[in-house]
CSV table of N, CA and C in Angstrom, one decimal:
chain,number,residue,atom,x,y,z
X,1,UNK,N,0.8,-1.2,0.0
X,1,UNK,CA,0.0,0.0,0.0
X,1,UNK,C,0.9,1.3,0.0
X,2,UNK,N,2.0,1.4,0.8
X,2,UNK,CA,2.8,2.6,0.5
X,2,UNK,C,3.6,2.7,-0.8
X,3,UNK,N,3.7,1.7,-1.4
X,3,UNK,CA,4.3,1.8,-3.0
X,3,UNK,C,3.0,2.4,-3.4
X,4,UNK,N,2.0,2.2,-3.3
X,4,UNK,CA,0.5,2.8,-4.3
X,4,UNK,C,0.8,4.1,-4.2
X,5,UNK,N,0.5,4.4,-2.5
X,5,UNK,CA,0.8,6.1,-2.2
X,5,UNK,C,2.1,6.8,-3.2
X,6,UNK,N,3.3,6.4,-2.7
X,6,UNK,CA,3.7,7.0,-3.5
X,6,UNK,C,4.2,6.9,-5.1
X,7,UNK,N,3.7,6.2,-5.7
X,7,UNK,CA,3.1,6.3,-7.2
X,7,UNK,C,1.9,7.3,-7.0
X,8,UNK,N,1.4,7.2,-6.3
X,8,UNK,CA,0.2,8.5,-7.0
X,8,UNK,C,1.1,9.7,-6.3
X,9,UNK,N,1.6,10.1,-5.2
X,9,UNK,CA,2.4,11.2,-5.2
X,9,UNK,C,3.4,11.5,-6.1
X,10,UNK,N,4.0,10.3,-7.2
X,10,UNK,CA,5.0,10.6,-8.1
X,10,UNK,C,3.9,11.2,-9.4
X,11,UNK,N,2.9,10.8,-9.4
X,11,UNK,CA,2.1,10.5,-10.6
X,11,UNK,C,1.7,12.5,-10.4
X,12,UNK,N,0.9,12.8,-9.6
X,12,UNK,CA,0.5,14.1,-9.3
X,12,UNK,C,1.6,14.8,-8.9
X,13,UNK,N,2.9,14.4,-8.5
X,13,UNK,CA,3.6,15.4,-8.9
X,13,UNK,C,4.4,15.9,-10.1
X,14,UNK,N,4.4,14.7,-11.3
X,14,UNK,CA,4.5,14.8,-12.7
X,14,UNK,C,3.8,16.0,-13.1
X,15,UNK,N,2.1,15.8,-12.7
X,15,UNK,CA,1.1,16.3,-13.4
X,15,UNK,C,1.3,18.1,-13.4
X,16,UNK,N,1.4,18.1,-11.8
X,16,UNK,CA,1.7,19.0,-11.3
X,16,UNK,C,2.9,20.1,-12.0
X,17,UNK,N,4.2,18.9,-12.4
X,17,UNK,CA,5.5,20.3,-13.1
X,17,UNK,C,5.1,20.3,-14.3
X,18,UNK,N,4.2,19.1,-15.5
X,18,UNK,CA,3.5,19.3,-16.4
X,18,UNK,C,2.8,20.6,-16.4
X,19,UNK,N,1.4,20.1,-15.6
X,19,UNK,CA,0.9,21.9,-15.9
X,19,UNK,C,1.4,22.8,-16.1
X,20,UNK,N,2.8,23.0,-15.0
X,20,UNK,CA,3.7,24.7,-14.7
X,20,UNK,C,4.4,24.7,-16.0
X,21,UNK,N,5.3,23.5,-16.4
X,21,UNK,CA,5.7,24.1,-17.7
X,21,UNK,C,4.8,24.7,-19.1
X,22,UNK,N,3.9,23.9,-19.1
X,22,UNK,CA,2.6,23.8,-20.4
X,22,UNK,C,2.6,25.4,-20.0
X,23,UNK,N,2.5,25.6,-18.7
X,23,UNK,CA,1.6,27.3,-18.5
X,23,UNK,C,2.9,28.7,-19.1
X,24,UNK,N,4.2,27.9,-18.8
X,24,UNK,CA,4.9,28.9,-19.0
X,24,UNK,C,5.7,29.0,-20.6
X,25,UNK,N,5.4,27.6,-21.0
X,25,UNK,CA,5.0,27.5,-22.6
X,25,UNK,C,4.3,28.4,-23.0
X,26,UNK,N,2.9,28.2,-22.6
X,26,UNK,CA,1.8,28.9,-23.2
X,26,UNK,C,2.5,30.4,-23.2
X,27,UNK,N,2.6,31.0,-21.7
X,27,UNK,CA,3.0,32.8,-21.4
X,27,UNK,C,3.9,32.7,-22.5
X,28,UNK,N,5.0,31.9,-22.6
X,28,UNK,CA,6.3,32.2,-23.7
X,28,UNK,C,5.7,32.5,-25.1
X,29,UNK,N,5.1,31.9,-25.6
X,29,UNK,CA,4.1,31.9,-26.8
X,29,UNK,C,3.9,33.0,-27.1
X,30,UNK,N,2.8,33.5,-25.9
X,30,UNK,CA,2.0,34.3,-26.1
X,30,UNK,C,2.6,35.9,-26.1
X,31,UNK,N,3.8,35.8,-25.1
X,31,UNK,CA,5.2,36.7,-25.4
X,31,UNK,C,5.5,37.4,-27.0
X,32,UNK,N,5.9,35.7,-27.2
X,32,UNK,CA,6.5,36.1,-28.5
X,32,UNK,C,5.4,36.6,-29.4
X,33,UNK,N,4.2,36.2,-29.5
X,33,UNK,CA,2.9,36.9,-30.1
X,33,UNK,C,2.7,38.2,-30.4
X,34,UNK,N,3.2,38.6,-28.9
X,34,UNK,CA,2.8,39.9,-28.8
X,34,UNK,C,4.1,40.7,-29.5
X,35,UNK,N,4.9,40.1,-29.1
X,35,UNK,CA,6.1,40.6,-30.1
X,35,UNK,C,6.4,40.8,-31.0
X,36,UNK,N,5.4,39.8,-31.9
X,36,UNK,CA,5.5,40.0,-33.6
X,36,UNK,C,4.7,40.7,-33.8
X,37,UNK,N,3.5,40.8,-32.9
X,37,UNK,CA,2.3,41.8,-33.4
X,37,UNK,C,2.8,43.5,-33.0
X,38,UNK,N,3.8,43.8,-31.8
X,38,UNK,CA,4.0,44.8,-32.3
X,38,UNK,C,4.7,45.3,-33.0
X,39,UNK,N,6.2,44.3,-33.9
X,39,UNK,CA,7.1,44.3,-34.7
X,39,UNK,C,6.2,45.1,-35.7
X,40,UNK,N,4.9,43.8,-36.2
X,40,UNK,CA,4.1,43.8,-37.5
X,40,UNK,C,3.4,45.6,-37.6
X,41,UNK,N,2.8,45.8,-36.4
X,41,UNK,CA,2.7,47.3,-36.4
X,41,UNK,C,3.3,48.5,-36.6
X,42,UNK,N,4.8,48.1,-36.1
X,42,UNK,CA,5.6,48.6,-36.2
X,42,UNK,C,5.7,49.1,-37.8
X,43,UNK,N,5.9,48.2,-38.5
X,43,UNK,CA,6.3,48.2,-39.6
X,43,UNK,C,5.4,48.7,-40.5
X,44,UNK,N,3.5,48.3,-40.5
X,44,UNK,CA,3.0,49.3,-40.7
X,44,UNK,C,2.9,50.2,-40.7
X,45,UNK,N,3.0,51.1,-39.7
X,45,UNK,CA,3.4,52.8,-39.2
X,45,UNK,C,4.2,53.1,-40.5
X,46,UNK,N,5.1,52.2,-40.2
X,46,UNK,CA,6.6,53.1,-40.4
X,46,UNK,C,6.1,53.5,-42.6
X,47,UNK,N,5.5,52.2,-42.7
X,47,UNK,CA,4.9,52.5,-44.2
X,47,UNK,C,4.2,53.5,-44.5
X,48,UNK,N,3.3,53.2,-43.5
X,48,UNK,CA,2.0,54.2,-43.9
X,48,UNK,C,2.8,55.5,-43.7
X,49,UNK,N,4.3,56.1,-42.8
X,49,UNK,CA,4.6,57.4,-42.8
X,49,UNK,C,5.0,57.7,-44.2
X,50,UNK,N,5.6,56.8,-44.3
X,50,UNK,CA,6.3,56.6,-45.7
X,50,UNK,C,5.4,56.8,-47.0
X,51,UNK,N,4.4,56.4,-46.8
X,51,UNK,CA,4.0,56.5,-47.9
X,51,UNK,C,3.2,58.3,-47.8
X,52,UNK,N,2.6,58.8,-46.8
X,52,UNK,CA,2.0,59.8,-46.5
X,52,UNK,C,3.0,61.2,-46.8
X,53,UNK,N,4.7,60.8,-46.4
X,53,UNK,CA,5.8,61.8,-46.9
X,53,UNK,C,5.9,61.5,-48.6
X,54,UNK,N,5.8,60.4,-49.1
X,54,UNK,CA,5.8,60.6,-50.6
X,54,UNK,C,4.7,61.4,-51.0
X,55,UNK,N,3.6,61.3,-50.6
X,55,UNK,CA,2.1,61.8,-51.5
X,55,UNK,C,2.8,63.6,-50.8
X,56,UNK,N,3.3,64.0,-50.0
X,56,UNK,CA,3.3,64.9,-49.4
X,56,UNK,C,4.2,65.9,-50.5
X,57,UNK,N,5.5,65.1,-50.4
X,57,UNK,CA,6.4,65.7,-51.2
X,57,UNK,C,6.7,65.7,-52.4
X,58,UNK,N,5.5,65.0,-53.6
X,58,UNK,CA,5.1,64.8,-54.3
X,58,UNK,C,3.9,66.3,-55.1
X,59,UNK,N,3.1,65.9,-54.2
X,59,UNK,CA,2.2,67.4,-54.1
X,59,UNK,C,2.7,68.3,-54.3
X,60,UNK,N,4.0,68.7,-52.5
X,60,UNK,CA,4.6,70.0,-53.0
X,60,UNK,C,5.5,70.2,-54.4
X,61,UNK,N,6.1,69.3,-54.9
X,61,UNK,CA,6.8,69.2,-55.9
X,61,UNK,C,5.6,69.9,-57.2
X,62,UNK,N,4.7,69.0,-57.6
X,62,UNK,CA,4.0,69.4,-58.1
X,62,UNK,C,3.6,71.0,-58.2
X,63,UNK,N,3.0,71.2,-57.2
X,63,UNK,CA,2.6,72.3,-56.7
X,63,UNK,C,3.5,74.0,-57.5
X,64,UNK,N,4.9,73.4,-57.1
X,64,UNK,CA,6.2,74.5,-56.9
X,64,UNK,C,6.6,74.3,-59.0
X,65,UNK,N,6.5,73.2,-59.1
X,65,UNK,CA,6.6,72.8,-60.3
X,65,UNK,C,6.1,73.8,-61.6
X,66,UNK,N,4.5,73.4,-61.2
X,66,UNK,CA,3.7,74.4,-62.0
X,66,UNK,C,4.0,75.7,-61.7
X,67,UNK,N,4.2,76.4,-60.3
X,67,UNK,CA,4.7,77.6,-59.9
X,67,UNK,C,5.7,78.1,-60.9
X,68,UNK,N,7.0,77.5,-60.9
X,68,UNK,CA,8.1,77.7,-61.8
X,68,UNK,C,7.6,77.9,-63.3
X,69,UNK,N,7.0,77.4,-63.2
X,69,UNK,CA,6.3,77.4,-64.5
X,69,UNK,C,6.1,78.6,-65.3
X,70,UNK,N,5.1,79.6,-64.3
X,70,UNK,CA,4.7,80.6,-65.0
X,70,UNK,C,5.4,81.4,-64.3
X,71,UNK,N,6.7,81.4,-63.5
X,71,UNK,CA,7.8,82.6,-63.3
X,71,UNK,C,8.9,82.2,-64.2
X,72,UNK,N,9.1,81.1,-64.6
X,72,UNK,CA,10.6,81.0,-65.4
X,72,UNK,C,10.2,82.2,-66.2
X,73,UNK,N,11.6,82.5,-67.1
X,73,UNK,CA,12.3,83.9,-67.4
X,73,UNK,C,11.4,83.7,-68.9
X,74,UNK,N,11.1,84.5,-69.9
X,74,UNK,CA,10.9,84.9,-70.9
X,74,UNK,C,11.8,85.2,-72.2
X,75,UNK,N,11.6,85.0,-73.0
X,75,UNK,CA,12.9,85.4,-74.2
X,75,UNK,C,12.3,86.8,-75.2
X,76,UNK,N,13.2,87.7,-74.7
X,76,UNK,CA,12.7,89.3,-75.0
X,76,UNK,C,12.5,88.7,-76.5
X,77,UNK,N,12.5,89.8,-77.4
X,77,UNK,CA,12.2,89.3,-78.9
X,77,UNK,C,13.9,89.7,-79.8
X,78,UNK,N,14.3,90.4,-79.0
X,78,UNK,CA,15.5,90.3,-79.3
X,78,UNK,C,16.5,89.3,-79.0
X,79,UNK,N,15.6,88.2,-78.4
X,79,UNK,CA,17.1,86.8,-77.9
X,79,UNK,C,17.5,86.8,-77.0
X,80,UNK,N,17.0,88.1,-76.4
X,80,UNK,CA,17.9,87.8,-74.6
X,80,UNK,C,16.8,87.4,-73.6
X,81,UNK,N,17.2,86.6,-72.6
X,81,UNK,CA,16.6,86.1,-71.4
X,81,UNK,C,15.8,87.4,-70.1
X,82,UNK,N,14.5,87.5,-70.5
X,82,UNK,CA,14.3,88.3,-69.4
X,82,UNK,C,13.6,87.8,-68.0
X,83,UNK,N,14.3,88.2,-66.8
X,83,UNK,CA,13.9,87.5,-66.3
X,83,UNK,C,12.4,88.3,-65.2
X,84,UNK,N,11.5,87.8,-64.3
X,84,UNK,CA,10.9,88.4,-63.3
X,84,UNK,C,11.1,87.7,-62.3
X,85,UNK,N,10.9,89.1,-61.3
X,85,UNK,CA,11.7,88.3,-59.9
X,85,UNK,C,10.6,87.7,-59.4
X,86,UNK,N,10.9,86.3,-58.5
X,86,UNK,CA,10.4,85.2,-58.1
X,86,UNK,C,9.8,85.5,-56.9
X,87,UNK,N,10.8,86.3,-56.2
X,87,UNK,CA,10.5,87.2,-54.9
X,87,UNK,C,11.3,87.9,-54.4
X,88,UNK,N,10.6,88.5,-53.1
X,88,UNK,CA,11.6,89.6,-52.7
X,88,UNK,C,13.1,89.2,-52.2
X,89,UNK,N,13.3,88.4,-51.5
X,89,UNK,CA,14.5,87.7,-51.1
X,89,UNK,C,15.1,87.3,-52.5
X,90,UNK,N,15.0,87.0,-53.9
X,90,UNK,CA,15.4,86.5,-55.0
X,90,UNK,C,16.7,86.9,-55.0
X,91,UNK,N,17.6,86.3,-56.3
X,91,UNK,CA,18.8,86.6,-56.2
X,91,UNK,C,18.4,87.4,-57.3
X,92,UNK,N,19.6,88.9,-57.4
X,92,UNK,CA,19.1,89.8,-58.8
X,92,UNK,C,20.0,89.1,-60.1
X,93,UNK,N,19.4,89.4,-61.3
X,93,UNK,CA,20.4,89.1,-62.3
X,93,UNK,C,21.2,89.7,-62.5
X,94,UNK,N,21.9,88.8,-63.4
X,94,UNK,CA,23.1,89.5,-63.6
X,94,UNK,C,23.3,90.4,-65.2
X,95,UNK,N,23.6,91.9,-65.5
X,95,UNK,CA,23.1,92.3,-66.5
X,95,UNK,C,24.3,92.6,-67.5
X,96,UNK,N,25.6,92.1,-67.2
X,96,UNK,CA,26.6,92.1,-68.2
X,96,UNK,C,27.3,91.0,-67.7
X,97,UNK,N,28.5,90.3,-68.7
X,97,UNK,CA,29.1,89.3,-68.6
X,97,UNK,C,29.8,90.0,-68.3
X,98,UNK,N,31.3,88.8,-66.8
X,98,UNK,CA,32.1,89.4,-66.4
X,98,UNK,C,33.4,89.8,-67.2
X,99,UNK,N,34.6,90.6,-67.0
X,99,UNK,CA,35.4,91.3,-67.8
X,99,UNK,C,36.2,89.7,-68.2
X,100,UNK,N,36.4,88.9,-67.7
X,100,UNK,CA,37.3,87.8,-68.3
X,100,UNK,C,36.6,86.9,-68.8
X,101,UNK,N,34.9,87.0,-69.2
X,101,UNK,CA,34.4,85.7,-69.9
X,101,UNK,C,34.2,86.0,-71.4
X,102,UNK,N,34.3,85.7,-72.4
X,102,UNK,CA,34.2,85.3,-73.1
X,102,UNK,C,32.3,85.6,-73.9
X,103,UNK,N,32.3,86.0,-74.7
X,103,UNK,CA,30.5,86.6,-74.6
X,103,UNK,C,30.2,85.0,-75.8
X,104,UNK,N,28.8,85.3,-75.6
X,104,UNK,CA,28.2,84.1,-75.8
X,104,UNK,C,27.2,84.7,-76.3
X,105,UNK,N,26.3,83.5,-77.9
X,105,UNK,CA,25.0,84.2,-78.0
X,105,UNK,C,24.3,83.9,-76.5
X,106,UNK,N,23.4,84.8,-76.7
X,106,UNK,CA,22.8,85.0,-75.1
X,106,UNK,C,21.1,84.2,-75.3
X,107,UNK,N,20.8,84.0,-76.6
X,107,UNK,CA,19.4,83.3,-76.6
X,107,UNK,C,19.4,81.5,-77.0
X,108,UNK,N,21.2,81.5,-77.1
X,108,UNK,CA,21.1,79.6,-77.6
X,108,UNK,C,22.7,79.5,-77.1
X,109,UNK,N,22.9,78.0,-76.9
X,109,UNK,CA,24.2,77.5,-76.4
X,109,UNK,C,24.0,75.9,-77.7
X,110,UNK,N,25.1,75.9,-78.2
X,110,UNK,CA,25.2,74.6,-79.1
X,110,UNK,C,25.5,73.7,-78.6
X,111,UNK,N,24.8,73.1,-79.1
X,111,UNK,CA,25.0,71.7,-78.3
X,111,UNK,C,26.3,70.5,-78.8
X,112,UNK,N,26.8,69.6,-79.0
X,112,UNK,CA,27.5,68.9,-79.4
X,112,UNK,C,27.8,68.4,-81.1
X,113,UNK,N,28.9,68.7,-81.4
X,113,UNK,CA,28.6,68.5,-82.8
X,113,UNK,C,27.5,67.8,-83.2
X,114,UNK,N,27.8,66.5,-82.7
X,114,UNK,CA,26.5,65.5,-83.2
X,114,UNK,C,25.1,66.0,-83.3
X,115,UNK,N,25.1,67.1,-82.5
X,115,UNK,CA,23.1,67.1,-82.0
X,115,UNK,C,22.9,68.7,-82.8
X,116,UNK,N,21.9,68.1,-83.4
X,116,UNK,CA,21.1,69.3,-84.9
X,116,UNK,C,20.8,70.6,-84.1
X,117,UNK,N,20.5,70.3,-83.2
X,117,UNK,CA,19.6,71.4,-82.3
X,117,UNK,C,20.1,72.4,-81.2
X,118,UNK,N,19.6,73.4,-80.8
X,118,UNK,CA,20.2,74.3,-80.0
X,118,UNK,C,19.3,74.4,-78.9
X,119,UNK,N,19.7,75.0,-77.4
X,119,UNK,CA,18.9,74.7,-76.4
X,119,UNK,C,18.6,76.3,-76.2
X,120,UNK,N,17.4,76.8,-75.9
X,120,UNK,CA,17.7,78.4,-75.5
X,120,UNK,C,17.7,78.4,-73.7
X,121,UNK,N,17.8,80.0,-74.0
X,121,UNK,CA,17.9,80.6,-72.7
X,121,UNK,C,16.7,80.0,-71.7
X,122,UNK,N,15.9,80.2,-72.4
X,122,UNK,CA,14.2,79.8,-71.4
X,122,UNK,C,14.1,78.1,-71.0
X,123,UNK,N,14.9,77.5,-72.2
X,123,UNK,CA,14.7,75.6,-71.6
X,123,UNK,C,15.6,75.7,-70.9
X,124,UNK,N,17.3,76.3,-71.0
X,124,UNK,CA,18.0,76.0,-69.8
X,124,UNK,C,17.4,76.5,-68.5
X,125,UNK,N,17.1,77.5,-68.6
X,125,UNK,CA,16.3,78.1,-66.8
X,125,UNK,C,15.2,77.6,-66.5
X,126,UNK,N,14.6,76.6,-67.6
X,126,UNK,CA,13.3,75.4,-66.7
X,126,UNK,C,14.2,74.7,-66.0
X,127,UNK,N,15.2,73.7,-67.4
X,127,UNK,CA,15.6,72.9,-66.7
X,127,UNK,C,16.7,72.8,-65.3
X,128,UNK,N,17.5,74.0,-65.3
X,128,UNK,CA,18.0,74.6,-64.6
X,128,UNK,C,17.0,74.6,-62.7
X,129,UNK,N,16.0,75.2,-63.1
X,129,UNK,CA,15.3,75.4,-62.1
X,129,UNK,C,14.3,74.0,-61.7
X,130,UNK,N,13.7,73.4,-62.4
X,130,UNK,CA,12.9,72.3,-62.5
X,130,UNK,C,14.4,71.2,-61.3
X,131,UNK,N,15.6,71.4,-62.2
X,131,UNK,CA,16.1,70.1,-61.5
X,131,UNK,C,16.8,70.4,-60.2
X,132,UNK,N,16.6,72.1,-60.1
X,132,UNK,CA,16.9,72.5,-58.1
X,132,UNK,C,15.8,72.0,-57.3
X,133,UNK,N,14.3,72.4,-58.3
X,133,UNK,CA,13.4,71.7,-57.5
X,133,UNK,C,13.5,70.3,-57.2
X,134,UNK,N,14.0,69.7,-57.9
X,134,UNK,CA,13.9,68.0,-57.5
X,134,UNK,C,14.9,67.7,-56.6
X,135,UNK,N,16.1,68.3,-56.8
X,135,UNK,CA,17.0,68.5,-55.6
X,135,UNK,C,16.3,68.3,-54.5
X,136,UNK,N,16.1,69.7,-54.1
X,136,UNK,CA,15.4,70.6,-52.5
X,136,UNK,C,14.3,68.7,-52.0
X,137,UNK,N,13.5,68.8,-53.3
X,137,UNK,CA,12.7,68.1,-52.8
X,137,UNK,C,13.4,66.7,-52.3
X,138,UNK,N,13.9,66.1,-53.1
X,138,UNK,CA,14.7,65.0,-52.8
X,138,UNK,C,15.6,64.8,-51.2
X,139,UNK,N,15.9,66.0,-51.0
X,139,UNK,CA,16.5,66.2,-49.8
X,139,UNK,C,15.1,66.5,-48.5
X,140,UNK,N,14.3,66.7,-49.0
X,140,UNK,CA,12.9,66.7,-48.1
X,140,UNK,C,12.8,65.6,-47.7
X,141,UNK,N,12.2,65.3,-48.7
X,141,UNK,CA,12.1,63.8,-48.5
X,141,UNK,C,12.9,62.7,-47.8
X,142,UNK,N,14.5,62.5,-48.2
X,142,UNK,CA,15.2,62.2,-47.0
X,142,UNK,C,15.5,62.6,-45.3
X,143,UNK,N,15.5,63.7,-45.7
X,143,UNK,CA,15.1,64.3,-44.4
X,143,UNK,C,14.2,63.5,-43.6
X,144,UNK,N,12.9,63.6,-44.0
X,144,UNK,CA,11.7,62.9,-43.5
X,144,UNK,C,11.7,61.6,-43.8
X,145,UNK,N,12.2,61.3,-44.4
X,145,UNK,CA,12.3,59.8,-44.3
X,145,UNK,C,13.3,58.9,-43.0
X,146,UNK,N,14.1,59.9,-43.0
X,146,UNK,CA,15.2,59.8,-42.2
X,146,UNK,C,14.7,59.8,-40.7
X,147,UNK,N,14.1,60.7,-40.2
X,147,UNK,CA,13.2,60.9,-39.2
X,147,UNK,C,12.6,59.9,-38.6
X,148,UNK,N,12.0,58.8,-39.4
X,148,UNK,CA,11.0,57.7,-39.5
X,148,UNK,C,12.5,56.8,-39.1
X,149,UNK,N,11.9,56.4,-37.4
X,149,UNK,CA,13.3,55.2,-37.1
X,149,UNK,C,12.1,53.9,-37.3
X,150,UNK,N,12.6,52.4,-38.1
X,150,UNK,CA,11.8,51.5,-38.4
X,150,UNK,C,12.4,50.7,-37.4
């Protein structure tokens, strides 16, 4: 009869460190659950910022884009570049070339032997201006991207 006893005290104390691990299984699980679920969040955020700074700095691009648009410089009818100021802080132009350059037509620059065509004053200062804007923005954008720790 005392061998019975303690078989069932061996038996319920099995059961017994059974349960405690199963339970701290389970909490471990459930740990790491939570862990991925807030990784998983994590990572959504960090998209959705991501994608809310693209639409953002996309817009303003846009926006500044078209702006430049209808301030780039004009080409007088005599071939020179005139410009209007952008704003008050603007940088002024410049109205004679300096004493050691070399003068240039002032309404076209040639392009490479190979290429038929000539670029004027007005496409270089879109392009000119168009690709500071993508600059600036591009650097926005990093900026703000940068900001966003994942």
């Amino acid at each position: 009869m005392g061998g019975l006893v303690l078989l069932m005290v061996f038996i319920c104390g099995v059961q017994i460190g059974e349960s405690r691990i199963q339970r701290e299984w389970n909490a471990e699980k459930l740990r790491a659950a939570l862990v991925m679920a807030k990784q998983e969040q994590r990572a959504a955020d960090v998209q959705q910022s991501q994608s809310q700074i693209n639409r953002e700095i996309s817009n303003e691009y846009a926006k500044k884009s078209k702006a430049l648009g209808i301030r780039l410089p004009s080409i007088r009818p005599d071939g020179v570049c005139s410009s209007t100021p952008i704003s008050a802080g603007s940088v002024p132009t410049v109205s004679e070339a300096p004493a050691g350059a070399a003068s240039l037509p002032a309404d076209a620059l040639s392009l490479t032997a190979g290429d038929a065509g000539a670029v004027s004053c007005a496409q270089l200062s879109k392009g000119a201006a168009q690709t500071t804007l993508m600059l600036l923005e591009v650097q926005r954008w990093y900026q703000k991207q940068s900001a966003i720790e994942p």
